[in-house]
């Protein structure tokens, strides 16, 4: 008994030692700017003029505010969001002078802490732009469906604003909305027979502060020049902008000429025309007004955003450098990771499907088919994963509609019972990017889709695998542009009418290459994994019939080899080899706990044998 106790203690010491070493290695690699990145970082930082919202502050900021809040709900893994981010930053910079009227903000729905907030605001795709008027109430009247369940009020979700790729068009759309809330600032003045004295006495001043300088603009009814000038100068109480769409006595008094035209009046008695010139009229008017009013230009630097207590605020910095030394090696490496496949399944359930507040109709049918295909074809290497998918499918199959709260509760119940995700959910394995925020979920999802079709080929499955993938993308995938491209290719090629699983698997491979070609050089591209044809010649030289053309038969052999046998994380595999080496005295069939499970607080008695050891491998046995 004493000998066993010593051996047992020795084993526990070894496990703890390896765990600590592994933890230190992980921490060291995560702080190294030349390491691979497992988690995403925000697309916006404190030096941008985009106000960063999160689940903790969003309601306090946008509700009952005296300003309009223009919010982008985005996901840091979404390629379209990554491509859109520079435009949103520039948009916020252009509108920095409007900050007394409107705040340009953003919230990352990919952050686990923010996901519940995005669900509450019913965000169904990325990026989503929402406008919240000044003094917006936090709650509004619930829908009839919600009232039938005793819910009388629901969160104010704001107003959707169409996302235009043209920032100028988006700016004009915003001005149209702002005019509804700030008529004194943005509407034309209706003063028949107006005189200079009337302008000084007119009660149209913001915050009841009498200005010392009046800028008078004459322009057509459809022009946005005067409105933008008024918004840019709105941070200066000393300046008041008047707009007229018809000539009046002041136009003649100032001897103005042409159209548009502008003049000014100062409380020191000076007045006259403003020369517009041939340059940007808006810039000219703003600079002239500030100069004539003897006001220095406002600082272009935003007020630094202070980190909130208890919240991780990581804005990149040196870690945005990519691992140039590993670029070639990384791009040619082709290992399908079980950890990434599990990560993709888990994220699809929690961060995509669970965002839908009520799953019914086509969405429910898509969910049923997707989970059915996962249950039948996911290449699980642990029975806990298989049982999890079986029980989830059984539960979903009995439903005519599912609320997100019930779906999440079921996931939580099954995950607590079975612990299917024996991986580090904070990091990706082979889908880890060399630049923070790249690859990750989209890489994992592509590999999951390929794995499902390839295992379908291997099993000669009659399941509608591609229908399931198409349904998931159409009904649940968050990236709007990606969804449109994928469903468009499905429609274009009429692939859902093809019954052959082999043909469907090859089609998925082909369109993945098509997507890669389209994304070459895009901001969402990882420089360590440049977009290229897959597999490349270094990965599979025999897959090429000559210099350019693929040999599809060889490609299928390659895909079958790669995707039918996913590998466990190299970190985990090495870690458990060390643990097993120090546990040889234990009885066959009883595995020591993995260091990862100890790190996550799992009960060692309930952890299965090392999951990357397949049945009967090295004398170990596992129930299947």
Short mmCIF file of N, CA and C in Angstrom, two decimals, residues 97-256:
data_model
loop_
_atom_site.label_atom_id
_atom_site.label_comp_id
_atom_site.label_asym_id
_atom_site.label_seq_id
_atom_site.Cartn_x
_atom_site.Cartn_y
_atom_site.Cartn_z
N UNK A 97 -15.36 65.40 -35.99
CA UNK A 97 -15.88 66.73 -35.67
C UNK A 97 -17.35 66.74 -35.32
N UNK A 98 -18.05 65.64 -35.59
CA UNK A 98 -19.48 65.55 -35.29
C UNK A 98 -19.74 65.00 -33.89
N UNK A 99 -18.71 64.81 -33.10
CA UNK A 99 -18.81 63.99 -31.89
C UNK A 99 -19.78 64.53 -30.83
N UNK A 100 -20.17 65.82 -30.93
CA UNK A 100 -21.18 66.32 -30.00
C UNK A 100 -22.58 65.89 -30.42
N UNK A 101 -22.68 65.33 -31.62
CA UNK A 101 -23.97 64.91 -32.15
C UNK A 101 -24.07 63.40 -32.29
N UNK A 102 -23.00 62.76 -32.78
CA UNK A 102 -23.04 61.32 -33.05
C UNK A 102 -21.74 60.67 -32.62
N UNK A 103 -21.85 59.45 -32.08
CA UNK A 103 -20.69 58.66 -31.69
C UNK A 103 -20.63 57.44 -32.60
N UNK A 104 -19.50 57.24 -33.25
CA UNK A 104 -19.27 56.05 -34.08
C UNK A 104 -18.63 54.99 -33.19
N UNK A 105 -19.26 53.83 -33.11
CA UNK A 105 -18.83 52.80 -32.15
C UNK A 105 -18.82 51.43 -32.79
N UNK A 106 -18.32 50.44 -32.05
CA UNK A 106 -18.27 49.06 -32.53
C UNK A 106 -18.22 48.11 -31.35
N UNK A 107 -18.76 46.90 -31.54
CA UNK A 107 -18.70 45.85 -30.54
C UNK A 107 -18.40 44.53 -31.24
N UNK A 108 -17.48 43.76 -30.67
CA UNK A 108 -17.04 42.50 -31.27
C UNK A 108 -17.88 41.35 -30.74
N UNK A 109 -18.73 40.80 -31.59
CA UNK A 109 -19.60 39.70 -31.18
C UNK A 109 -18.86 38.37 -31.10
N UNK A 110 -17.63 38.30 -31.62
CA UNK A 110 -16.85 37.07 -31.53
C UNK A 110 -16.28 36.87 -30.13
N UNK A 111 -16.23 37.93 -29.35
CA UNK A 111 -15.76 37.84 -27.97
C UNK A 111 -16.83 37.12 -27.15
N UNK A 112 -16.45 36.05 -26.48
CA UNK A 112 -17.41 35.28 -25.68
C UNK A 112 -18.16 36.16 -24.70
N UNK A 113 -17.49 37.17 -24.15
CA UNK A 113 -18.14 38.05 -23.19
C UNK A 113 -19.25 38.88 -23.83
N UNK A 114 -19.12 39.15 -25.12
CA UNK A 114 -20.09 40.00 -25.81
C UNK A 114 -21.20 39.23 -26.51
N UNK A 115 -21.01 37.93 -26.69
CA UNK A 115 -22.00 37.13 -27.44
C UNK A 115 -23.41 37.27 -26.89
N UNK A 116 -23.63 37.20 -25.55
CA UNK A 116 -25.00 37.36 -25.04
C UNK A 116 -25.61 38.71 -25.41
N UNK A 117 -24.81 39.77 -25.41
CA UNK A 117 -25.33 41.09 -25.77
C UNK A 117 -25.74 41.12 -27.24
N UNK A 118 -24.92 40.53 -28.10
CA UNK A 118 -25.25 40.49 -29.53
C UNK A 118 -26.50 39.65 -29.77
N UNK A 119 -26.67 38.60 -28.98
CA UNK A 119 -27.88 37.78 -29.08
C UNK A 119 -29.09 38.61 -28.66
N UNK A 120 -28.96 39.37 -27.58
CA UNK A 120 -30.08 40.18 -27.09
C UNK A 120 -30.47 41.24 -28.11
N UNK A 121 -29.49 41.78 -28.82
CA UNK A 121 -29.78 42.79 -29.84
C UNK A 121 -30.16 42.16 -31.18
N UNK A 122 -30.27 40.83 -31.19
CA UNK A 122 -30.76 40.09 -32.36
C UNK A 122 -29.89 40.35 -33.60
N UNK A 123 -28.58 40.20 -33.41
CA UNK A 123 -27.64 40.38 -34.51
C UNK A 123 -27.54 39.07 -35.28
N UNK A 124 -27.95 39.08 -36.54
CA UNK A 124 -28.03 37.86 -37.34
C UNK A 124 -26.96 37.78 -38.42
N UNK A 125 -26.12 38.77 -38.53
CA UNK A 125 -25.07 38.74 -39.55
C UNK A 125 -24.09 39.87 -39.31
N UNK A 126 -22.92 39.74 -39.93
CA UNK A 126 -21.84 40.73 -39.73
C UNK A 126 -21.35 41.28 -41.07
N UNK A 127 -20.96 42.53 -41.10
CA UNK A 127 -21.22 43.51 -40.04
C UNK A 127 -22.65 44.03 -40.11
N UNK A 128 -23.22 44.36 -38.95
CA UNK A 128 -24.54 44.97 -38.86
C UNK A 128 -24.39 46.37 -38.31
N UNK A 129 -24.97 47.35 -38.99
CA UNK A 129 -24.93 48.74 -38.54
C UNK A 129 -26.27 49.11 -37.94
N UNK A 130 -26.24 49.63 -36.71
CA UNK A 130 -27.47 50.04 -36.02
C UNK A 130 -27.35 51.49 -35.55
N UNK A 131 -28.46 52.20 -35.66
CA UNK A 131 -28.52 53.59 -35.22
C UNK A 131 -29.43 53.68 -34.00
N UNK A 132 -28.93 54.34 -32.96
CA UNK A 132 -29.70 54.55 -31.73
C UNK A 132 -29.87 56.05 -31.54
N UNK A 133 -31.12 56.56 -31.66
CA UNK A 133 -31.36 58.01 -31.57
C UNK A 133 -31.02 58.56 -30.19
N UNK A 134 -30.92 59.88 -30.08
CA UNK A 134 -30.69 60.47 -28.75
C UNK A 134 -31.86 60.16 -27.82
N UNK A 135 -31.53 59.95 -26.56
CA UNK A 135 -32.52 59.64 -25.52
C UNK A 135 -33.31 58.38 -25.85
N UNK A 136 -32.67 57.41 -26.46
CA UNK A 136 -33.34 56.14 -26.77
C UNK A 136 -33.69 55.42 -25.47
N UNK A 137 -34.92 54.95 -25.34
CA UNK A 137 -35.28 54.19 -24.13
C UNK A 137 -34.64 52.80 -24.19
N UNK A 138 -34.26 52.24 -23.05
CA UNK A 138 -33.63 50.91 -23.06
C UNK A 138 -34.60 49.80 -23.42
N UNK A 139 -35.89 50.02 -23.17
CA UNK A 139 -36.88 48.98 -23.44
C UNK A 139 -37.97 49.52 -24.35
N UNK A 140 -38.50 48.65 -25.20
CA UNK A 140 -39.63 49.00 -26.06
C UNK A 140 -40.68 47.90 -25.94
N UNK A 141 -41.84 48.16 -26.50
CA UNK A 141 -42.93 47.19 -26.42
C UNK A 141 -42.55 45.90 -27.14
N UNK A 142 -42.86 44.79 -26.50
CA UNK A 142 -42.50 43.49 -27.06
C UNK A 142 -43.42 43.13 -28.22
N UNK A 143 -43.00 42.13 -28.99
CA UNK A 143 -43.81 41.63 -30.10
C UNK A 143 -45.00 40.86 -29.54
N UNK A 144 -45.98 40.62 -30.40
CA UNK A 144 -47.16 39.87 -29.96
C UNK A 144 -46.77 38.47 -29.49
N UNK A 145 -45.81 37.88 -30.15
CA UNK A 145 -45.36 36.54 -29.76
C UNK A 145 -44.77 36.56 -28.36
N UNK A 146 -43.95 37.58 -28.09
CA UNK A 146 -43.35 37.69 -26.76
C UNK A 146 -44.40 37.98 -25.70
N UNK A 147 -45.39 38.80 -26.06
CA UNK A 147 -46.46 39.10 -25.11
C UNK A 147 -47.24 37.85 -24.73
N UNK A 148 -47.39 36.93 -25.70
CA UNK A 148 -48.12 35.69 -25.41
C UNK A 148 -47.39 34.83 -24.39
N UNK A 149 -46.10 35.12 -24.21
CA UNK A 149 -45.30 34.38 -23.22
C UNK A 149 -45.06 35.20 -21.97
N UNK A 150 -45.82 36.29 -21.84
CA UNK A 150 -45.72 37.09 -20.63
C UNK A 150 -44.63 38.14 -20.66
N UNK A 151 -43.98 38.34 -21.83
CA UNK A 151 -42.92 39.34 -21.94
C UNK A 151 -43.53 40.60 -22.55
N UNK A 152 -43.64 41.65 -21.75
CA UNK A 152 -44.29 42.87 -22.20
C UNK A 152 -43.33 43.86 -22.85
N UNK A 153 -42.06 43.81 -22.44
CA UNK A 153 -41.07 44.73 -22.99
C UNK A 153 -39.81 43.97 -23.39
N UNK A 154 -39.11 44.51 -24.36
CA UNK A 154 -37.87 43.89 -24.81
C UNK A 154 -36.83 44.98 -25.06
N UNK A 155 -35.58 44.60 -25.20
CA UNK A 155 -34.53 45.59 -25.38
C UNK A 155 -34.72 46.36 -26.69
N UNK A 156 -34.44 47.63 -26.64
CA UNK A 156 -34.50 48.49 -27.83
C UNK A 156 -33.33 48.13 -28.74
N UNK A 157 -33.62 47.59 -29.90
CA UNK A 157 -32.58 47.08 -30.79
C UNK A 157 -32.08 48.12 -31.79
N UNK A 158 -32.60 49.33 -31.72
CA UNK A 158 -32.15 50.37 -32.64
C UNK A 158 -32.71 50.17 -34.04
N UNK A 159 -32.18 50.94 -34.99
CA UNK A 159 -32.64 50.90 -36.38
C UNK A 159 -31.51 50.42 -37.28
N UNK A 160 -31.81 49.44 -38.12
CA UNK A 160 -30.81 48.95 -39.07
C UNK A 160 -30.51 50.02 -40.11
N UNK A 161 -29.23 50.16 -40.42
CA UNK A 161 -28.79 51.08 -41.47
C UNK A 161 -28.06 50.25 -42.52
N UNK A 162 -28.47 50.40 -43.77
CA UNK A 162 -27.85 49.63 -44.84
C UNK A 162 -26.37 49.96 -44.94
N UNK A 163 -25.54 48.93 -44.94
CA UNK A 163 -24.09 49.11 -45.02
C UNK A 163 -23.70 49.29 -46.48
N UNK A 164 -23.27 50.48 -46.81
CA UNK A 164 -22.82 50.77 -48.17
C UNK A 164 -21.30 50.71 -48.22
N UNK A 165 -20.76 50.17 -49.31
CA UNK A 165 -19.31 50.17 -49.48
C UNK A 165 -18.80 51.58 -49.74
N UNK A 166 -19.70 52.47 -50.17
CA UNK A 166 -19.34 53.87 -50.37
C UNK A 166 -19.54 54.61 -49.05
N UNK A 167 -18.45 55.07 -48.45
CA UNK A 167 -18.56 55.79 -47.19
C UNK A 167 -19.26 57.14 -47.38
N UNK A 168 -19.15 57.71 -48.57
CA UNK A 168 -19.84 58.98 -48.84
C UNK A 168 -21.35 58.76 -48.83
N UNK A 169 -21.79 57.65 -49.42
CA UNK A 169 -23.22 57.34 -49.42
C UNK A 169 -23.70 57.03 -48.01
N UNK A 170 -22.88 56.30 -47.25
CA UNK A 170 -23.24 55.99 -45.86
C UNK A 170 -23.34 57.27 -45.05
N UNK A 171 -22.43 58.20 -45.31
CA UNK A 171 -22.46 59.48 -44.59
C UNK A 171 -23.75 60.24 -44.88
N UNK A 172 -24.17 60.23 -46.14
CA UNK A 172 -25.40 60.94 -46.50
C UNK A 172 -26.63 60.28 -45.89
N UNK A 173 -26.61 58.95 -45.86
CA UNK A 173 -27.72 58.24 -45.21
C UNK A 173 -27.79 58.61 -43.73
N UNK A 174 -26.62 58.72 -43.11
CA UNK A 174 -26.58 59.09 -41.69
C UNK A 174 -27.09 60.52 -41.50
N UNK A 175 -26.70 61.43 -42.38
CA UNK A 175 -27.16 62.82 -42.27
C UNK A 175 -28.69 62.88 -42.36
N UNK A 176 -29.27 62.09 -43.26
CA UNK A 176 -30.73 62.05 -43.39
C UNK A 176 -31.37 61.63 -42.07
N UNK A 177 -30.75 60.66 -41.39
CA UNK A 177 -31.29 60.21 -40.10
C UNK A 177 -31.08 61.28 -39.02
N UNK A 178 -29.91 61.90 -39.01
CA UNK A 178 -29.63 62.91 -37.99
C UNK A 178 -30.56 64.11 -38.11
N UNK A 179 -30.97 64.42 -39.34
CA UNK A 179 -31.86 65.57 -39.55
C UNK A 179 -33.19 65.38 -38.84
N UNK A 180 -33.58 64.13 -38.61
CA UNK A 180 -34.83 63.86 -37.89
C UNK A 180 -34.73 64.25 -36.42
N UNK A 181 -33.52 64.15 -35.88
CA UNK A 181 -33.34 64.37 -34.44
C UNK A 181 -32.79 65.76 -34.12
N UNK A 182 -32.17 66.41 -35.11
CA UNK A 182 -31.58 67.74 -34.89
C UNK A 182 -32.06 68.71 -35.96
N UNK A 183 -33.37 68.99 -35.99
CA UNK A 183 -33.90 69.85 -37.06
C UNK A 183 -33.34 71.27 -37.01
N UNK A 184 -33.11 71.81 -35.82
CA UNK A 184 -32.58 73.17 -35.72
C UNK A 184 -31.17 73.27 -36.29
N UNK A 185 -30.45 72.18 -36.20
CA UNK A 185 -29.06 72.16 -36.67
C UNK A 185 -28.98 71.91 -38.17
N UNK A 186 -29.86 71.07 -38.70
CA UNK A 186 -29.66 70.55 -40.05
C UNK A 186 -30.72 70.95 -41.07
N UNK A 187 -31.87 71.47 -40.65
CA UNK A 187 -32.90 71.84 -41.62
C UNK A 187 -32.62 73.23 -42.21
N UNK A 188 -33.23 73.50 -43.36
CA UNK A 188 -33.16 74.83 -43.94
C UNK A 188 -33.93 75.82 -43.06
N UNK A 189 -33.43 77.03 -42.99
CA UNK A 189 -34.12 78.07 -42.24
C UNK A 189 -35.24 78.64 -43.09
N UNK A 190 -36.40 78.78 -42.50
CA UNK A 190 -37.57 79.33 -43.21
C UNK A 190 -37.88 80.70 -42.62
N UNK A 191 -37.17 81.70 -43.08
CA UNK A 191 -37.34 83.06 -42.56
C UNK A 191 -37.63 84.02 -43.72
N UNK A 192 -38.90 84.24 -44.05
CA UNK A 192 -39.21 85.15 -45.16
C UNK A 192 -38.79 86.58 -44.81
N UNK A 193 -38.17 87.24 -45.79
CA UNK A 193 -37.74 88.61 -45.57
C UNK A 193 -36.74 88.73 -44.44
N UNK A 194 -35.88 87.73 -44.30
CA UNK A 194 -34.95 87.69 -43.18
C UNK A 194 -33.97 88.85 -43.21
N UNK A 195 -33.63 89.32 -42.01
CA UNK A 195 -32.61 90.36 -41.88
C UNK A 195 -31.53 89.86 -40.93
N UNK A 196 -30.42 90.58 -40.89
CA UNK A 196 -29.32 90.21 -40.02
C UNK A 196 -29.77 90.19 -38.57
N UNK A 197 -30.55 91.18 -38.16
CA UNK A 197 -31.01 91.22 -36.77
C UNK A 197 -31.87 90.01 -36.42
N UNK A 198 -32.69 89.58 -37.37
CA UNK A 198 -33.53 88.41 -37.12
C UNK A 198 -32.68 87.16 -36.88
N UNK A 199 -31.58 87.03 -37.60
CA UNK A 199 -30.72 85.86 -37.42
C UNK A 199 -30.12 85.84 -36.01
N UNK A 200 -29.72 87.01 -35.52
CA UNK A 200 -29.13 87.05 -34.17
C UNK A 200 -30.18 86.73 -33.11
N UNK A 201 -31.43 87.09 -33.36
CA UNK A 201 -32.46 86.92 -32.35
C UNK A 201 -33.19 85.59 -32.46
N UNK A 202 -32.96 84.89 -33.56
CA UNK A 202 -33.69 83.64 -33.79
C UNK A 202 -33.36 82.61 -32.73
N UNK A 203 -34.38 82.02 -32.13
CA UNK A 203 -34.16 81.04 -31.04
C UNK A 203 -33.94 79.64 -31.63
N UNK A 204 -32.81 79.47 -32.31
CA UNK A 204 -32.49 78.17 -32.90
C UNK A 204 -31.15 77.67 -32.39
N UNK A 205 -30.68 78.22 -31.32
CA UNK A 205 -29.32 77.93 -30.89
C UNK A 205 -29.28 76.67 -30.04
N UNK A 206 -28.23 75.91 -30.23
CA UNK A 206 -28.04 74.67 -29.47
C UNK A 206 -27.74 75.00 -28.02
N UNK A 207 -28.37 74.26 -27.11
CA UNK A 207 -28.12 74.38 -25.67
C UNK A 207 -28.38 75.82 -25.18
N UNK A 208 -29.19 76.59 -25.98
CA UNK A 208 -29.54 77.96 -25.60
C UNK A 208 -28.30 78.85 -25.39
N UNK A 209 -27.21 78.50 -26.07
CA UNK A 209 -26.00 79.31 -26.01
C UNK A 209 -25.97 80.22 -27.23
N UNK A 210 -25.95 81.53 -27.00
CA UNK A 210 -25.95 82.46 -28.12
C UNK A 210 -24.59 82.47 -28.78
N UNK A 211 -24.55 82.30 -30.11
CA UNK A 211 -23.26 82.26 -30.81
C UNK A 211 -22.67 83.65 -31.00
N UNK A 212 -21.42 83.68 -31.39
CA UNK A 212 -20.75 84.95 -31.69
C UNK A 212 -20.40 85.06 -33.17
N UNK A 213 -20.74 84.01 -33.93
CA UNK A 213 -20.39 83.99 -35.35
C UNK A 213 -21.47 83.21 -36.10
N UNK A 214 -21.97 83.82 -37.17
CA UNK A 214 -22.98 83.17 -38.00
C UNK A 214 -22.40 82.88 -39.38
N UNK A 215 -22.52 81.63 -39.82
CA UNK A 215 -22.11 81.24 -41.17
C UNK A 215 -23.39 80.98 -41.96
N UNK A 216 -23.55 81.67 -43.07
CA UNK A 216 -24.78 81.59 -43.86
C UNK A 216 -24.45 80.94 -45.20
N UNK A 217 -25.14 79.84 -45.48
CA UNK A 217 -24.85 79.06 -46.69
C UNK A 217 -26.10 79.02 -47.58
N UNK A 218 -25.90 79.29 -48.85
CA UNK A 218 -26.97 79.19 -49.85
C UNK A 218 -26.65 78.00 -50.76
N UNK A 219 -27.58 77.08 -50.85
CA UNK A 219 -27.34 75.87 -51.64
C UNK A 219 -28.67 75.27 -52.08
N UNK A 220 -28.59 74.30 -52.98
CA UNK A 220 -29.81 73.65 -53.48
C UNK A 220 -30.40 72.75 -52.41
N UNK A 221 -31.65 72.42 -52.59
CA UNK A 221 -32.38 71.62 -51.60
C UNK A 221 -31.79 70.22 -51.45
N UNK A 222 -31.17 69.70 -52.51
CA UNK A 222 -30.62 68.34 -52.47
C UNK A 222 -29.17 68.29 -52.00
N UNK A 223 -28.58 69.44 -51.73
CA UNK A 223 -27.17 69.49 -51.35
C UNK A 223 -26.98 69.07 -49.89
N UNK A 224 -25.85 68.40 -49.64
CA UNK A 224 -25.49 68.00 -48.27
C UNK A 224 -24.36 68.87 -47.70
N UNK A 225 -23.90 69.84 -48.48
CA UNK A 225 -22.75 70.64 -48.06
C UNK A 225 -23.02 71.36 -46.74
N UNK A 226 -24.10 72.12 -46.69
CA UNK A 226 -24.41 72.89 -45.49
C UNK A 226 -24.62 72.03 -44.26
N UNK A 227 -25.27 70.88 -44.45
CA UNK A 227 -25.50 69.99 -43.32
C UNK A 227 -24.19 69.43 -42.77
N UNK A 228 -23.28 69.05 -43.69
CA UNK A 228 -22.01 68.52 -43.21
C UNK A 228 -21.18 69.60 -42.54
N UNK A 229 -21.22 70.80 -43.06
CA UNK A 229 -20.51 71.90 -42.42
C UNK A 229 -21.08 72.14 -41.02
N UNK A 230 -22.40 72.14 -40.90
CA UNK A 230 -23.04 72.35 -39.60
C UNK A 230 -22.63 71.27 -38.60
N UNK A 231 -22.53 70.03 -39.08
CA UNK A 231 -22.14 68.94 -38.19
C UNK A 231 -20.68 69.05 -37.78
N UNK A 232 -19.82 69.41 -38.73
CA UNK A 232 -18.40 69.55 -38.41
C UNK A 232 -18.15 70.66 -37.39
N UNK A 233 -18.93 71.72 -37.50
CA UNK A 233 -18.74 72.87 -36.61
C UNK A 233 -19.59 72.78 -35.35
N UNK A 234 -20.34 71.69 -35.19
CA UNK A 234 -21.26 71.58 -34.06
C UNK A 234 -20.55 71.50 -32.71
N UNK A 235 -19.25 71.21 -32.71
CA UNK A 235 -18.52 71.16 -31.44
C UNK A 235 -18.19 72.57 -30.94
N UNK A 236 -18.46 73.59 -31.76
CA UNK A 236 -18.16 74.97 -31.39
C UNK A 236 -19.47 75.72 -31.15
N UNK A 237 -19.79 76.00 -29.91
CA UNK A 237 -21.02 76.71 -29.59
C UNK A 237 -21.01 78.15 -30.11
N UNK A 238 -19.81 78.66 -30.36
CA UNK A 238 -19.70 80.05 -30.81
C UNK A 238 -20.15 80.23 -32.26
N UNK A 239 -20.28 79.13 -32.99
CA UNK A 239 -20.63 79.21 -34.42
C UNK A 239 -22.02 78.64 -34.65
N UNK A 240 -22.81 79.36 -35.39
CA UNK A 240 -24.13 78.89 -35.82
C UNK A 240 -24.20 78.92 -37.34
N UNK A 241 -24.66 77.81 -37.93
CA UNK A 241 -24.77 77.71 -39.39
C UNK A 241 -26.23 77.86 -39.79
N UNK A 242 -26.50 78.77 -40.72
CA UNK A 242 -27.82 78.91 -41.31
C UNK A 242 -27.75 78.45 -42.76
N UNK A 243 -28.78 77.74 -43.18
CA UNK A 243 -28.86 77.26 -44.56
C UNK A 243 -30.11 77.82 -45.23
N UNK A 244 -29.96 78.27 -46.45
CA UNK A 244 -31.09 78.77 -47.24
C UNK A 244 -31.05 78.13 -48.62
N UNK A 245 -32.23 77.75 -49.11
CA UNK A 245 -32.29 77.19 -50.46
C UNK A 245 -32.84 78.19 -51.47
N UNK A 246 -33.04 79.46 -51.00
CA UNK A 246 -33.49 80.53 -51.90
C UNK A 246 -32.74 81.81 -51.53
N UNK A 247 -32.53 82.63 -52.53
CA UNK A 247 -31.87 83.92 -52.28
C UNK A 247 -32.80 84.82 -51.47
N UNK A 248 -32.21 85.64 -50.61
CA UNK A 248 -32.99 86.59 -49.81
C UNK A 248 -32.22 87.90 -49.68
N UNK A 249 -32.69 88.77 -48.80
CA UNK A 249 -32.09 90.11 -48.69
C UNK A 249 -30.63 90.05 -48.24
N UNK A 250 -30.27 89.07 -47.43
CA UNK A 250 -28.88 88.97 -46.97
C UNK A 250 -27.97 88.61 -48.14
N UNK A 251 -28.47 87.77 -49.04
CA UNK A 251 -27.70 87.41 -50.23
C UNK A 251 -27.32 88.67 -51.01
N UNK A 252 -28.32 89.56 -51.14
CA UNK A 252 -28.07 90.81 -51.87
C UNK A 252 -27.20 91.75 -51.05
N UNK A 253 -27.46 91.81 -49.73
CA UNK A 253 -26.72 92.72 -48.86
C UNK A 253 -25.22 92.41 -48.87
N UNK A 254 -24.88 91.11 -48.92
CA UNK A 254 -23.47 90.70 -48.92
C UNK A 254 -22.88 90.67 -50.33
N UNK A 255 -23.73 91.03 -51.31
CA UNK A 255 -23.29 91.06 -52.71
C UNK A 255 -22.69 89.70 -53.12
N UNK A 256 -23.39 88.65 -52.71
CA UNK A 256 -22.94 87.30 -53.06
C UNK A 256 -23.21 87.03 -54.53
#
